CSV table of C-alpha atoms in Angstrom, one decimal:
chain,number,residue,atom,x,y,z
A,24,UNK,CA,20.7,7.7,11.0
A,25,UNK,CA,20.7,8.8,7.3
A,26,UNK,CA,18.0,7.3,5.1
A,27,UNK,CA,19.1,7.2,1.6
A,28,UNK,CA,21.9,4.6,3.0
A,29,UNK,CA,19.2,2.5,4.8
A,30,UNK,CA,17.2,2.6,2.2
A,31,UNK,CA,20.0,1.3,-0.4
A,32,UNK,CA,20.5,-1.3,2.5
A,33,UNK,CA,17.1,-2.7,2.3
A,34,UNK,CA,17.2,-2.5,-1.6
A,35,UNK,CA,20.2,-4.9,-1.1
A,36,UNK,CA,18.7,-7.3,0.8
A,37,UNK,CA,17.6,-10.4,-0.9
A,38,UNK,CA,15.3,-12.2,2.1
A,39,UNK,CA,12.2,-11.3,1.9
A,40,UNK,CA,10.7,-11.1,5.5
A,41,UNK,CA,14.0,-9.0,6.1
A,42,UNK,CA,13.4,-6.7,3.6
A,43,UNK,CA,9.9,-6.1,4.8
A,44,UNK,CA,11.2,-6.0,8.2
A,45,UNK,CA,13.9,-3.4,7.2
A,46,UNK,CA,11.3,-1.3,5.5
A,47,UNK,CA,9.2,-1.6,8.6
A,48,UNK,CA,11.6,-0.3,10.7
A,49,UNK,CA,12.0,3.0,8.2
A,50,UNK,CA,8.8,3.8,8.4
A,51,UNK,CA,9.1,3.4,12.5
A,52,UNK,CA,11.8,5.7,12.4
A,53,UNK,CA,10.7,7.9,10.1
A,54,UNK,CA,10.6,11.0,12.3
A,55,UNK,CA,14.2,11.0,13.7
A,56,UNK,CA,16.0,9.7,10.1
A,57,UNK,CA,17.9,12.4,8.7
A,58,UNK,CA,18.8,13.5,5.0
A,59,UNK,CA,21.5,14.2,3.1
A,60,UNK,CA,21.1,14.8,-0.3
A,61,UNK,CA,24.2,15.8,-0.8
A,62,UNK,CA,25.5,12.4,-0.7
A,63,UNK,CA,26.7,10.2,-3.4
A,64,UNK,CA,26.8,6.4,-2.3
A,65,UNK,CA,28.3,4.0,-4.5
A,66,UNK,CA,25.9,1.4,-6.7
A,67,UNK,CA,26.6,-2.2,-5.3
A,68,UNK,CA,27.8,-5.0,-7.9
A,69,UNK,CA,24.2,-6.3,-8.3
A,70,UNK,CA,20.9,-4.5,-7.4
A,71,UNK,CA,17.9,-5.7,-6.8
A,72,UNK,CA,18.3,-7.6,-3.9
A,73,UNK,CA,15.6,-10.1,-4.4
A,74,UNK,CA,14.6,-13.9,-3.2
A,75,UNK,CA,15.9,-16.7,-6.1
A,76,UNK,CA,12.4,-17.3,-6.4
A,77,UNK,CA,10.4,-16.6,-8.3
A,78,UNK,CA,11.9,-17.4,-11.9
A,79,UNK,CA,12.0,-14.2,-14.2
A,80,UNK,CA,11.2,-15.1,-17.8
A,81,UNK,CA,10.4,-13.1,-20.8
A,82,UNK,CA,6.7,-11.4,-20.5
A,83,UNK,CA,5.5,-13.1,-23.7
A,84,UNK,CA,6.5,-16.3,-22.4
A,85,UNK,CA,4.4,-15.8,-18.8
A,86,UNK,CA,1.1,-18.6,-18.9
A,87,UNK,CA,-2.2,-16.9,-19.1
A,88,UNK,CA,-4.6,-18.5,-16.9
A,89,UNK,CA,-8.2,-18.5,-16.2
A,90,UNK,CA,-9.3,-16.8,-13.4
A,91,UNK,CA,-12.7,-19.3,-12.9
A,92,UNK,CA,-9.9,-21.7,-11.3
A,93,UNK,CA,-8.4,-21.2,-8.2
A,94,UNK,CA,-5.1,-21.5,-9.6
A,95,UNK,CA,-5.9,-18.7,-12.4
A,96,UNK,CA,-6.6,-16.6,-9.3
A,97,UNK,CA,-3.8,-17.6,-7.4
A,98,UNK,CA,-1.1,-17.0,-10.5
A,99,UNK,CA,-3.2,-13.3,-11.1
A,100,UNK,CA,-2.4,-12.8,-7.4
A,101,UNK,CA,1.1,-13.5,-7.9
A,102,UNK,CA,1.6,-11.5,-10.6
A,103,UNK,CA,0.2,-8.1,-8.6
A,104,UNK,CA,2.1,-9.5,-5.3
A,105,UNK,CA,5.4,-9.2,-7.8
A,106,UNK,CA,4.4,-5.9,-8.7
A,107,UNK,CA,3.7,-4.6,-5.8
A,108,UNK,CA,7.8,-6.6,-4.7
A,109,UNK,CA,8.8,-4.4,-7.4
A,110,UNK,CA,7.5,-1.0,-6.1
A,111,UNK,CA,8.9,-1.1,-3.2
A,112,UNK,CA,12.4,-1.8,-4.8
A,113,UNK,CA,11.6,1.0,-7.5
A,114,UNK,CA,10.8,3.1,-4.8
A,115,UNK,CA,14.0,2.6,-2.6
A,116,UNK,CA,15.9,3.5,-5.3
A,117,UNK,CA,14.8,6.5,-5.4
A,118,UNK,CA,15.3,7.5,-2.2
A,119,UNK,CA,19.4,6.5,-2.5
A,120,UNK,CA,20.2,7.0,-6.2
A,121,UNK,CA,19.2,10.5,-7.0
A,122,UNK,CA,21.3,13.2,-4.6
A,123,UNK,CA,20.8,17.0,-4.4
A,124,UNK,CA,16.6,17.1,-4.4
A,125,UNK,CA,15.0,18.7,-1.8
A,126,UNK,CA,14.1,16.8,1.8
A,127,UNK,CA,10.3,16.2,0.4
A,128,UNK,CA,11.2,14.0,-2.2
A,129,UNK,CA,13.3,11.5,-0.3
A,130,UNK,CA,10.1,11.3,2.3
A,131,UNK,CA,7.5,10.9,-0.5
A,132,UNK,CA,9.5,8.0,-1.9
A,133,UNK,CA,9.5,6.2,1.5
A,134,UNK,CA,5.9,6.6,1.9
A,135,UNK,CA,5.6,4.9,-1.5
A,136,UNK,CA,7.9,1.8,-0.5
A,137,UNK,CA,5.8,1.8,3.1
A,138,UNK,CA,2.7,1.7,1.5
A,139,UNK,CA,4.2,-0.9,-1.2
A,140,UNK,CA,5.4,-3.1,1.6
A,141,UNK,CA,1.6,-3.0,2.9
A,142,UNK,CA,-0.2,-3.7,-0.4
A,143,UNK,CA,2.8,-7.1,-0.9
A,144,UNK,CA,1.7,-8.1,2.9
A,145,UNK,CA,-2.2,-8.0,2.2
A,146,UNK,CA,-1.4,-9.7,-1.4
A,147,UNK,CA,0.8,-12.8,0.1
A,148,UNK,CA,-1.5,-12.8,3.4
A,149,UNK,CA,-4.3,-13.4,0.5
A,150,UNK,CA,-2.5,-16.1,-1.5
A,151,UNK,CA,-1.1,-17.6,1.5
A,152,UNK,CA,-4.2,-18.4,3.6
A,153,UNK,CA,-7.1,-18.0,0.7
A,154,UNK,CA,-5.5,-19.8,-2.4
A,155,UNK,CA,-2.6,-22.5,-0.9
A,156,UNK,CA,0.2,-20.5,-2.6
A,157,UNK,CA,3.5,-18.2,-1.5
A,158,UNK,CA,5.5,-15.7,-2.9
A,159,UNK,CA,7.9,-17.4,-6.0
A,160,UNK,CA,5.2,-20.3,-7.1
A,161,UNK,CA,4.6,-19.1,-10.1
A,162,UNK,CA,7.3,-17.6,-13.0
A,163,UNK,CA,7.3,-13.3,-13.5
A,164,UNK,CA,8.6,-11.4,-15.6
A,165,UNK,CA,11.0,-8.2,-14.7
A,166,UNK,CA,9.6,-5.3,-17.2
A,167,UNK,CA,9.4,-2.6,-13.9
A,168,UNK,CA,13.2,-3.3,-12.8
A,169,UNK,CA,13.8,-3.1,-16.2
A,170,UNK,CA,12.8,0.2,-16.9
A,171,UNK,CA,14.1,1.0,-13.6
A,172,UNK,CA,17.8,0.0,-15.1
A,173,UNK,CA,17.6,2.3,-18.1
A,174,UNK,CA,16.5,5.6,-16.7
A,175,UNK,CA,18.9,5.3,-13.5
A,176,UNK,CA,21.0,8.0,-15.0
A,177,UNK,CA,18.5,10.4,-15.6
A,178,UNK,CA,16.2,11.4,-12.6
A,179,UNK,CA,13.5,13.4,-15.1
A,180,UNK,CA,13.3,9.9,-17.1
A,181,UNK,CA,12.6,7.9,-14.0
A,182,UNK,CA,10.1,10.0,-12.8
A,183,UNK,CA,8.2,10.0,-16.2
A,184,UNK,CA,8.8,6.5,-16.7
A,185,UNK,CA,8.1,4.2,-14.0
A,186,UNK,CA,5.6,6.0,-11.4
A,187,UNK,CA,4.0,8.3,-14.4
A,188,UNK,CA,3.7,5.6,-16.9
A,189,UNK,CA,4.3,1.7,-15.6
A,190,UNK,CA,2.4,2.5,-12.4
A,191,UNK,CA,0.1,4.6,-14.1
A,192,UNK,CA,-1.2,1.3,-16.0
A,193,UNK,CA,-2.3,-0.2,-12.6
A,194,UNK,CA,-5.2,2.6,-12.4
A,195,UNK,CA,-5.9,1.2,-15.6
A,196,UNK,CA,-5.9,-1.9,-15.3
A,197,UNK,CA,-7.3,-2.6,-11.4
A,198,UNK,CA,-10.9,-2.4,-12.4
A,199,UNK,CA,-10.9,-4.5,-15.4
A,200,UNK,CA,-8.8,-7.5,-13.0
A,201,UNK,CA,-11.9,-6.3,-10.6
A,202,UNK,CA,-14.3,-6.7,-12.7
A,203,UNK,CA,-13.4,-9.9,-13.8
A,204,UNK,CA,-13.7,-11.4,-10.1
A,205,UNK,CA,-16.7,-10.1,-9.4
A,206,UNK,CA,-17.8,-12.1,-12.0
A,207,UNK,CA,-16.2,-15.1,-10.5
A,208,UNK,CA,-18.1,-14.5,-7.2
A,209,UNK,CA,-16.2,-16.5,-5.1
A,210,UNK,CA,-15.1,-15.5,-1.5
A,211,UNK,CA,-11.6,-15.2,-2.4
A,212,UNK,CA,-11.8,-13.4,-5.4
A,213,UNK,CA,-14.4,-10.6,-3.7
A,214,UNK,CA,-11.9,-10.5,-1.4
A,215,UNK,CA,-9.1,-10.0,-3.3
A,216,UNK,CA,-11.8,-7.1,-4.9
A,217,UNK,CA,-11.2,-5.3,-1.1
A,218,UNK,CA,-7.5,-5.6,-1.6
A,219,UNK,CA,-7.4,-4.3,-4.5
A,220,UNK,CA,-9.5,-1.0,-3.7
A,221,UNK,CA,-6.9,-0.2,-0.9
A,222,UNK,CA,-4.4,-0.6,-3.4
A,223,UNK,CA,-5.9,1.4,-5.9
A,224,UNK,CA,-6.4,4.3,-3.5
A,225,UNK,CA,-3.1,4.4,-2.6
A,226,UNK,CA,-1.8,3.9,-6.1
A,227,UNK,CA,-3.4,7.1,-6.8
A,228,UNK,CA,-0.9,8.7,-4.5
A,229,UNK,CA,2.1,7.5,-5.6
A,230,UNK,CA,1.2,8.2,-9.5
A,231,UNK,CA,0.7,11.7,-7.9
A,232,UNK,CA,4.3,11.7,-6.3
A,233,UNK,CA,5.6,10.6,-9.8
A,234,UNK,CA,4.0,13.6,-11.6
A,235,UNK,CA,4.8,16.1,-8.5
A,236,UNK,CA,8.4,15.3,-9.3
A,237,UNK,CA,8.6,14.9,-12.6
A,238,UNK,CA,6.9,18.6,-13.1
A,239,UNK,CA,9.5,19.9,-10.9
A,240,UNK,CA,12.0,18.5,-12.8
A,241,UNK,CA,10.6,19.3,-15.9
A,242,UNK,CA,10.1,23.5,-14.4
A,243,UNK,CA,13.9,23.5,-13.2
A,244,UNK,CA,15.4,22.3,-16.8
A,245,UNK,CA,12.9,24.7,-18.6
A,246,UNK,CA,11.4,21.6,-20.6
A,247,UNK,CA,8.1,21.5,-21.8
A,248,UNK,CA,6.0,18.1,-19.7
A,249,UNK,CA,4.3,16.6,-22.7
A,250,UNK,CA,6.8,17.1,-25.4
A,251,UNK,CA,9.7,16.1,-23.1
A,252,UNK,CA,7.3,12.8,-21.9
A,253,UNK,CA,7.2,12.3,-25.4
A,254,UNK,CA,10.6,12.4,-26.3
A,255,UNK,CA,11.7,10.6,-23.4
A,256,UNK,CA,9.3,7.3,-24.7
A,257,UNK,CA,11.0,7.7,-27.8
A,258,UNK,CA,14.7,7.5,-26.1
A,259,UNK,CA,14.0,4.8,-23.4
A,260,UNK,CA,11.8,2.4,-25.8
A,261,UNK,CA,8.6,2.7,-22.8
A,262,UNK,CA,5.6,0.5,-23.9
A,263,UNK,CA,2.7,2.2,-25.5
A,264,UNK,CA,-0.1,3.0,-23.5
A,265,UNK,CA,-3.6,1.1,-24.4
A,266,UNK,CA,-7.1,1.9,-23.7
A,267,UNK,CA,-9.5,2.2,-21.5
A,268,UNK,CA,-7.8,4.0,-19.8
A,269,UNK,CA,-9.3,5.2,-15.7
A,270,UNK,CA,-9.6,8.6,-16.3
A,271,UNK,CA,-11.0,9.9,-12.9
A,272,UNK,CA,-8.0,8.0,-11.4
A,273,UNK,CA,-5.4,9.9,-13.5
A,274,UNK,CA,-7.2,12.6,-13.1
A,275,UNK,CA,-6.6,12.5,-9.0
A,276,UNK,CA,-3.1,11.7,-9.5
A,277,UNK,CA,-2.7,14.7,-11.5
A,278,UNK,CA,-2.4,14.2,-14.9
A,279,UNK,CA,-3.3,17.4,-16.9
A,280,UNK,CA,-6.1,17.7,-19.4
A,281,UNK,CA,-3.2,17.9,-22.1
A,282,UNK,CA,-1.5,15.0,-20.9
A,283,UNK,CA,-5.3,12.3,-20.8
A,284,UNK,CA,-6.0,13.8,-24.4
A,285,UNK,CA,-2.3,12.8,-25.2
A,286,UNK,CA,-2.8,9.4,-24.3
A,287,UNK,CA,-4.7,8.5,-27.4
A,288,UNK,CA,-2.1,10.2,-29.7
A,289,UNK,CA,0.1,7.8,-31.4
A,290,UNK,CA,3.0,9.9,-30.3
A,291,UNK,CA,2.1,9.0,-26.2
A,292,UNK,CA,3.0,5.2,-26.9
């Protein structure tokens, strides 16, 4: 069995328990999947397969709630469960769209969507049983597939824009949503505190992955990382990057000296 097709199968797939349970069964047969990198598949009509909830709508336009209600904290669940939906299609792309990269980078990327699937389970699990809510209850908006759509032609521009700068934010921003349920106090929202840490320890990793990759892209086309990241923002309209930003986090997932002191350069937006 070759896993860049399996993984475009699973990417397809529009149920949501089956594409967990597709994803499940990758990482179960993990050991005896083969490669080929070689291999160019053919992009289906319409990618990502995804459940007809919840509705996508334009980021500005999502509600802002409080998170001293129960509903705040259940729509602030839902919008890090659809992130975490997200990552696991972001990463199962990877694995089937980009051919000819060595063995290592196909398995990193399915470690990533494992680990995605397991953060979406503890999320749900959460916001099924703690808060009355599923999956699609509350409206999302659809700026990681986005991104996702205009770097699929260049590998180099994926890697520096989705795992090394959209996932990247999530270091960022996990304490600050921590911080603000601590405050809250409640049972559910110190639990969703636990969640948040395994998710954070694991988002690490795949930030890492990201700037693995993107260096080694970067090394074979004889580009230069921080000028090319920059350029690259430039070309692909990324978002700019705002403070405070989790330095010992980005630190871990290998972001350079160079790179944290060009966060706070205009030309890093």
């Amino acid at each position: 069995m070759d896993l860049r097709p399996l993984a475009l199968q699973a990417l397809c797939e529009a149920d949501l328990e089956q594409k967990l349970a597709q994803v499940a069964a990758l990482k179960a047969q993990a050991a005896a999947l083969s490669i080929a990198p070689e291999s160019l598949l053919p992009e289906p009509a319409a990618l990502p397969g995804r459940p007809a909830r919840p509705a996508l709508i334009d980021p500005a336009k999502v509600p802002q709630r409080s998170v001293h209600t129960p509903e705040g904290r259940a729509a602030l669940i839902h919008a890090v469960c659809h992130i975490e939906f997200n990552a696991i299609n972001l990463a199962l792309d990877a694995i089937w769209r980009f051919a000819d990269m060595p063995e290592d980078f196909y398995r990193d990327w399915l470690r990533v969507a494992i680990e995605e699937a397991y953060h979406f389970k503890l999320l749900h699990e959460h916001l099924r049983m703690q808060l009355g809510h599923a999956y699609g209850d509350f409206p999302a908006h659809d700026g990681l597939w986005a991104m996702c759509e205009k770097t699929k032609d260049d590998i180099t521009a994926r890697m520096a824009l989705v795992p090394r700068t959209l996932e990247a934010r999530g270091l960022d921003a996990t304490p600050l949503i921590q911080n603000k349920l601590r405050a809250v106090g409640t049972p559910d929202a110190l639990a969703a505190c636990d969640i948040l840490d395994v998710i954070l320890r694991d988002e690490i990793g795949h930030v890492a992955i990201g700037n693995r990759w993107y260096g080694w892209l970067c090394e074979r086309q004889s580009l230069e990382p921080v000028a090319h990241y920059r350029a690259l923002v430039r070309q692909y309209g990324a978002p700019r990057l705002k403070g405070p930003f989790n330095t010992a986090a980005r630190q871990q997932a290998g972001f350079s000296a160079e790179e944290l002191a060009a966060l706070t350069e205009p030309a890093a937006s």
